[in-house]
mmCIF file of C-alpha atoms in Angstrom:
data_model
loop_
_atom_site.group_PDB
_atom_site.id
_atom_site.type_symbol
_atom_site.label_atom_id
_atom_site.label_comp_id
_atom_site.label_asym_id
_atom_site.label_seq_id
_atom_site.Cartn_x
_atom_site.Cartn_y
_atom_site.Cartn_z
ATOM 1 C CA GLY U 24 0.000 0.000 0.000
ATOM 2 C CA ASP U 25 0.897 3.677 0.144
ATOM 3 C CA ASP U 26 1.003 4.008 3.947
ATOM 4 C CA PHE U 27 4.833 4.100 3.951
ATOM 5 C CA PHE U 28 5.294 5.843 0.610
ATOM 6 C CA ASN U 29 6.709 9.373 0.553
ATOM 7 C CA PRO U 30 5.725 11.132 -2.701
ATOM 8 C CA ALA U 31 7.633 14.290 -1.724
ATOM 9 C CA ALA U 32 11.031 12.593 -2.041
ATOM 10 C CA GLY U 33 11.734 13.347 -5.686
ATOM 11 C CA SER U 34 9.627 12.864 -8.766
ATOM 12 C CA ALA U 35 9.408 9.087 -8.367
ATOM 13 C CA GLY U 36 8.953 9.189 -4.591
ATOM 14 C CA CYS U 37 10.384 6.612 -2.231
ATOM 15 C CA ARG U 38 9.315 4.194 0.450
ATOM 16 C CA ASP U 39 10.067 5.081 4.060
ATOM 17 C CA VAL U 40 10.681 1.390 4.831
ATOM 18 C CA ASP U 41 12.506 -0.891 2.391
ATOM 19 C CA CYS U 42 12.960 -3.946 4.572
ATOM 20 C CA VAL U 43 12.120 -5.071 8.106
ATOM 21 C CA LEU U 44 14.465 -7.631 9.683
ATOM 22 C CA SER U 45 13.445 -9.003 13.074
ATOM 23 C CA SER U 46 15.907 -10.222 15.697
ATOM 24 C CA ALA U 47 14.521 -13.751 15.281
ATOM 25 C CA GLU U 48 15.308 -13.643 11.553
ATOM 26 C CA MET U 49 18.753 -12.251 12.326
ATOM 27 C CA LEU U 50 19.421 -15.173 14.670
ATOM 28 C CA GLU U 51 18.315 -17.636 11.974
ATOM 29 C CA PHE U 52 20.613 -15.872 9.506
ATOM 30 C CA ILE U 53 23.591 -16.259 11.872
ATOM 31 C CA GLU U 54 22.853 -19.894 12.712
ATOM 32 C CA ALA U 55 22.439 -20.759 9.023
ATOM 33 C CA ARG U 56 26.048 -19.696 8.505
ATOM 34 C CA GLY U 57 27.346 -22.028 11.178
ATOM 35 C CA TYR U 58 27.658 -19.690 14.153
ATOM 36 C CA SER U 59 26.157 -20.659 17.498
ATOM 37 C CA SER U 60 25.449 -17.098 18.665
ATOM 38 C CA LEU U 61 25.838 -13.442 17.779
ATOM 39 C CA ALA U 62 28.971 -13.245 19.945
ATOM 40 C CA ALA U 63 30.595 -16.030 17.895
ATOM 41 C CA ALA U 64 29.977 -14.297 14.554
ATOM 42 C CA PRO U 65 32.811 -12.172 13.107
ATOM 43 C CA VAL U 66 32.566 -8.412 13.476
ATOM 44 C CA VAL U 67 33.347 -6.229 10.469
ATOM 45 C CA GLU U 68 34.482 -2.781 11.540
ATOM 46 C CA PRO U 69 33.153 0.046 9.312
ATOM 47 C CA ASP U 70 35.588 2.336 7.539
ATOM 48 C CA ILE U 71 33.966 5.425 9.048
ATOM 49 C CA GLU U 72 32.360 6.097 12.390
ATOM 50 C CA PRO U 73 28.593 5.522 12.297
ATOM 51 C CA PRO U 74 26.530 8.724 12.467
ATOM 52 C CA PHE U 75 24.487 7.430 15.410
ATOM 53 C CA SER U 76 27.452 6.921 17.717
ATOM 54 C CA THR U 77 26.932 6.026 21.378
ATOM 55 C CA LEU U 78 30.028 7.973 22.415
ATOM 56 C CA ALA U 79 29.627 11.259 24.259
ATOM 57 C CA ALA U 80 31.948 14.207 23.670
ATOM 58 C CA GLY U 81 34.055 13.126 26.654
ATOM 59 C CA GLY U 82 34.472 9.607 25.329
ATOM 60 C CA SER U 83 32.014 7.867 27.667
ATOM 61 C CA PHE U 84 29.220 5.624 26.435
ATOM 62 C CA THR U 85 25.723 7.073 26.592
ATOM 63 C CA TYR U 86 22.169 5.832 26.361
ATOM 64 C CA ALA U 87 19.026 7.767 25.539
ATOM 65 C CA ALA U 88 16.444 6.131 27.793
ATOM 66 C CA PRO U 89 16.052 2.803 29.583
ATOM 67 C CA GLY U 90 13.292 0.303 29.042
ATOM 68 C CA ALA U 91 12.287 -2.559 26.808
ATOM 69 C CA SER U 92 10.288 -0.343 24.438
ATOM 70 C CA GLY U 93 12.688 2.502 23.771
ATOM 71 C CA GLY U 94 11.640 4.884 26.535
ATOM 72 C CA HIS U 95 9.420 6.945 24.234
ATOM 73 C CA ALA U 96 6.793 7.665 26.898
ATOM 74 C CA ASP U 97 9.558 8.647 29.337
ATOM 75 C CA PHE U 98 10.992 11.096 26.805
ATOM 76 C CA VAL U 99 7.599 12.691 26.100
ATOM 77 C CA PHE U 100 6.920 12.974 29.847
ATOM 78 C CA ARG U 101 10.212 14.764 30.515
ATOM 79 C CA GLN U 102 9.781 17.101 27.548
ATOM 80 C CA ALA U 103 6.174 17.916 28.484
ATOM 81 C CA ALA U 104 7.185 18.666 32.072
ATOM 82 C CA ARG U 105 9.934 20.999 30.861
ATOM 83 C CA GLU U 106 8.036 22.730 28.055
ATOM 84 C CA LEU U 107 4.652 23.087 29.787
ATOM 85 C CA PHE U 108 5.593 23.608 33.431
ATOM 86 C CA GLY U 109 9.300 24.453 33.501
ATOM 87 C CA ILE U 110 10.081 21.308 35.518
ATOM 88 C CA ASP U 111 13.244 19.313 34.869
ATOM 89 C CA VAL U 112 12.503 15.731 35.858
ATOM 90 C CA PRO U 113 15.593 14.141 37.493
ATOM 91 C CA ALA U 114 17.537 11.561 35.507
ATOM 92 C CA GLY U 115 16.961 7.886 36.158
ATOM 93 C CA PRO U 116 13.990 5.516 35.959
ATOM 94 C CA LEU U 117 10.607 7.216 36.316
ATOM 95 C CA PRO U 118 8.162 6.034 39.027
ATOM 96 C CA TRP U 119 5.663 4.144 36.871
ATOM 97 C CA VAL U 120 2.945 2.543 39.014
ATOM 98 C CA ALA U 121 1.326 -0.728 37.915
ATOM 99 C CA GLY U 122 -2.464 -0.795 37.681
ATOM 100 C CA ARG U 123 -4.576 -3.935 37.466
ATOM 101 C CA ASN U 124 -1.598 -5.791 36.000
ATOM 102 C CA ALA U 125 2.061 -5.215 35.189
ATOM 103 C CA ASP U 126 1.261 -4.243 31.585
ATOM 104 C CA LEU U 127 -0.976 -1.328 32.591
ATOM 105 C CA GLN U 128 1.078 1.422 34.220
ATOM 106 C CA GLU U 129 0.510 5.058 35.127
ATOM 107 C CA LEU U 130 2.812 8.004 35.703
ATOM 108 C CA SER U 131 1.802 11.432 36.981
ATOM 109 C CA LEU U 132 3.388 14.829 37.557
ATOM 110 C CA GLU U 133 2.411 16.883 40.594
ATOM 111 C CA HIS U 134 2.755 20.665 40.439
ATOM 112 C CA GLY U 135 1.245 23.326 42.671
ATOM 113 C CA GLY U 136 -0.659 20.758 44.701
ATOM 114 C CA ALA U 137 -2.406 19.307 41.656
ATOM 115 C CA THR U 138 -1.844 16.512 39.141
ATOM 116 C CA VAL U 139 -0.954 18.333 35.918
ATOM 117 C CA LEU U 140 0.184 15.381 33.789
ATOM 118 C CA ARG U 141 -1.039 11.806 33.746
ATOM 119 C CA PHE U 142 0.559 9.266 31.407
ATOM 120 C CA CYS U 143 -0.323 5.638 30.711
ATOM 121 C CA ARG U 144 1.459 2.637 29.198
ATOM 122 C CA ALA U 145 -0.879 -0.130 28.049
ATOM 123 C CA TYR U 146 0.647 -3.300 26.607
ATOM 124 C CA GLY U 147 -1.334 -6.235 25.238
ATOM 125 C CA PHE U 148 -4.691 -6.176 23.446
ATOM 126 C CA ARG U 149 -6.830 -6.519 26.577
ATOM 127 C CA ASN U 150 -5.277 -3.460 28.208
ATOM 128 C CA ILE U 151 -5.424 -1.556 24.929
ATOM 129 C CA GLN U 152 -9.139 -2.288 24.573
ATOM 130 C CA ASN U 153 -9.839 -1.083 28.107
ATOM 131 C CA VAL U 154 -7.953 2.178 27.594
ATOM 132 C CA VAL U 155 -9.491 2.851 24.164
ATOM 133 C CA ARG U 156 -12.958 2.187 25.572
ATOM 134 C CA ARG U 157 -12.406 4.822 28.261
ATOM 135 C CA VAL U 158 -11.148 7.292 25.659
ATOM 136 C CA LYS U 159 -14.234 6.740 23.487
ATOM 137 C CA ASN U 160 -16.521 7.221 26.485
ATOM 138 C CA GLY U 161 -14.771 10.433 27.494
ATOM 139 C CA ARG U 162 -13.667 8.937 30.816
ATOM 140 C CA SER U 163 -9.925 8.775 30.217
ATOM 141 C CA PRO U 164 -7.856 10.884 32.646
ATOM 142 C CA TYR U 165 -4.683 10.553 30.571
ATOM 143 C CA HIS U 166 -2.858 13.234 28.625
ATOM 144 C CA PHE U 167 -0.660 10.695 26.807
ATOM 145 C CA VAL U 168 -1.067 6.968 26.196
ATOM 146 C CA GLU U 169 1.578 4.584 24.847
ATOM 147 C CA LEU U 170 -0.014 1.492 23.309
ATOM 148 C CA MET U 171 1.793 -1.677 22.269
ATOM 149 C CA ALA U 172 0.203 -4.905 21.142
ATOM 150 C CA CYS U 173 2.921 -7.120 22.631
ATOM 151 C CA PRO U 174 2.362 -8.067 26.295
ATOM 152 C CA GLY U 175 5.431 -6.881 28.158
ATOM 153 C CA GLY U 176 6.422 -4.455 25.413
ATOM 154 C CA CYS U 177 9.020 -4.895 22.695
ATOM 155 C CA ALA U 178 11.120 -7.332 24.750
ATOM 156 C CA ASN U 179 8.286 -9.827 24.298
ATOM 157 C CA GLY U 180 7.494 -8.989 20.671
ATOM 158 C CA GLY U 181 6.582 -11.555 18.066
ATOM 159 C CA GLY U 182 9.797 -10.905 16.124
ATOM 160 C CA GLN U 183 12.088 -11.717 19.059
ATOM 161 C CA PRO U 184 13.868 -15.091 19.337
ATOM 162 C CA ARG U 185 11.407 -17.523 20.869
ATOM 163 C CA PRO U 186 12.308 -19.076 24.229
ATOM 164 C CA PRO U 187 10.529 -22.193 25.543
ATOM 165 C CA PRO U 188 6.863 -21.323 26.346
ATOM 166 C CA LEU U 189 7.257 -21.568 30.119
ATOM 167 C CA GLU U 190 10.313 -19.297 30.057
ATOM 168 C CA ALA U 191 8.817 -16.482 27.955
ATOM 169 C CA PRO U 192 7.449 -14.290 30.816
ATOM 170 C CA SER U 193 10.589 -14.625 32.945
ATOM 171 C CA ARG U 194 12.829 -14.032 29.922
ATOM 172 C CA ALA U 195 11.003 -10.792 29.032
ATOM 173 C CA ALA U 196 11.177 -9.624 32.662
ATOM 174 C CA ALA U 197 14.917 -10.363 32.771
ATOM 175 C CA VAL U 198 15.506 -8.330 29.604
ATOM 176 C CA GLU U 199 13.523 -5.425 31.065
ATOM 177 C CA ARG U 200 15.579 -5.488 34.282
ATOM 178 C CA ARG U 201 18.831 -5.583 32.342
ATOM 179 C CA LEU U 202 17.858 -2.569 30.266
ATOM 180 C CA VAL U 203 17.055 -0.395 33.289
ATOM 181 C CA GLU U 204 20.009 -1.440 35.453
ATOM 182 C CA PRO U 205 22.636 1.278 35.958
ATOM 183 C CA ASP U 206 26.024 0.478 34.479
ATOM 184 C CA GLU U 207 29.106 2.274 33.242
ATOM 185 C CA THR U 208 27.110 4.306 30.719
ATOM 186 C CA SER U 209 25.898 7.834 31.360
ATOM 187 C CA GLU U 210 22.413 9.032 30.527
ATOM 188 C CA CYS U 211 22.065 11.499 27.687
ATOM 189 C CA ALA U 212 18.793 13.107 26.646
ATOM 190 C CA PRO U 213 17.903 12.245 23.033
ATOM 191 C CA LEU U 214 17.915 15.878 21.925
ATOM 192 C CA ASP U 215 21.402 16.304 23.437
ATOM 193 C CA GLN U 216 22.901 13.549 21.282
ATOM 194 C CA PRO U 217 25.457 15.095 18.869
ATOM 195 C CA CYS U 218 23.966 13.280 15.873
ATOM 196 C CA VAL U 219 20.477 14.594 16.689
ATOM 197 C CA GLN U 220 21.752 18.144 17.123
ATOM 198 C CA ALA U 221 23.516 17.876 13.769
ATOM 199 C CA MET U 222 20.298 16.799 12.025
ATOM 200 C CA TYR U 223 18.238 19.589 13.591
ATOM 201 C CA GLY U 224 20.975 22.233 13.267
ATOM 202 C CA GLU U 225 21.709 24.605 10.402
ATOM 203 C CA GLY U 226 22.206 22.686 7.169
ATOM 204 C CA GLY U 227 20.984 19.462 8.732
ATOM 205 C CA PHE U 228 18.446 17.059 7.268
ATOM 206 C CA LEU U 229 15.803 18.257 9.771
ATOM 207 C CA GLU U 230 16.920 21.883 10.033
ATOM 208 C CA GLY U 231 14.508 23.974 12.067
ATOM 209 C CA GLY U 232 14.026 21.763 15.113
ATOM 210 C CA PRO U 233 11.594 18.981 16.052
ATOM 211 C CA LEU U 234 8.539 21.026 15.048
ATOM 212 C CA GLY U 235 10.063 22.761 12.031
ATOM 213 C CA PRO U 236 8.745 22.369 8.470
ATOM 214 C CA SER U 237 11.339 19.766 7.493
ATOM 215 C CA ALA U 238 10.682 17.616 10.566
ATOM 216 C CA GLN U 239 6.938 17.786 10.016
ATOM 217 C CA GLN U 240 7.357 16.760 6.389
ATOM 218 C CA HIS U 241 9.609 13.776 7.059
ATOM 219 C CA LEU U 242 8.637 12.582 10.545
ATOM 220 C CA LEU U 243 4.906 13.191 10.930
ATOM 221 C CA THR U 244 2.081 11.236 9.383
ATOM 222 C CA GLN U 245 -1.655 11.625 8.958
ATOM 223 C CA PHE U 246 -4.280 9.251 10.258
ATOM 224 C CA HIS U 247 -7.451 8.467 8.396
ATOM 225 C CA ALA U 248 -10.489 6.387 9.207
ATOM 226 C CA VAL U 249 -10.783 3.019 7.502
ATOM 227 C CA ASP U 250 -14.323 2.132 6.491
ATOM 228 C CA ALA U 251 -15.412 -1.234 7.813
ATOM 229 C CA THR U 252 -16.573 -3.580 5.071
ATOM 230 C CA SER U 253 -18.524 -6.760 5.570
ATOM 231 C CA VAL U 254 -16.860 -9.661 3.782
ATOM 232 C CA ASN U 255 -18.305 -13.102 3.238
ATOM 233 C CA PRO U 256 -15.680 -15.500 4.701
ATOM 234 C CA LEU U 257 -16.619 -18.103 2.084
ATOM 235 C CA ALA U 258 -15.664 -15.693 -0.706
ATOM 236 C CA ILE U 259 -12.109 -15.143 0.540
ATOM 237 C CA LYS U 260 -9.417 -16.675 -1.664
ATOM 238 C CA TRP U 261 -6.408 -17.868 0.300
#
């Protein structure tokens, strides 16, 4: 379809996504070439330093945000607190509070004796349905909701290498703990990364900042309603 087609990129246009390679497929690719693990496979050093380097100016390793799903909700929460209320949220894991289950979590910001921001992370279809139902009924207290179909987030996604069935929940939890554990790296806000500043700076690919014309053209999308059509299951050709 045309959902990932960018007609503005030249006369012929281009696709935003050419290929998607999951970690499970990558593991199969490595094993098919006779290697038992990723660590056993040879490493080919690039001729030039990658643009998205994890080295800070001082030479220390950095990370943008912890978590099994990229820390996007954490980033939005920190930026909203700073831009809307002038509050710099301290570095480190944010105090997400589990709701009815571990895959439904809430985070709030208190300011002036009132709750001024309320965020939600809902993973898995059952939690997503409950949150969407509250939004439709006008009973949602949230200012921002992060939805993911995979229970447990990306660490438990369908494209990840598959552990034995009984080990799947504990394996996903172990990955989550490892990603949020402090180590020798230092935290660096995404917008403070040198490569990001270069893209948003003068002459960069996204010159003008996160909300500038170039960023809106290349990074934002438009949502449209899809009309439901009734299809006779017997008429479907497989």
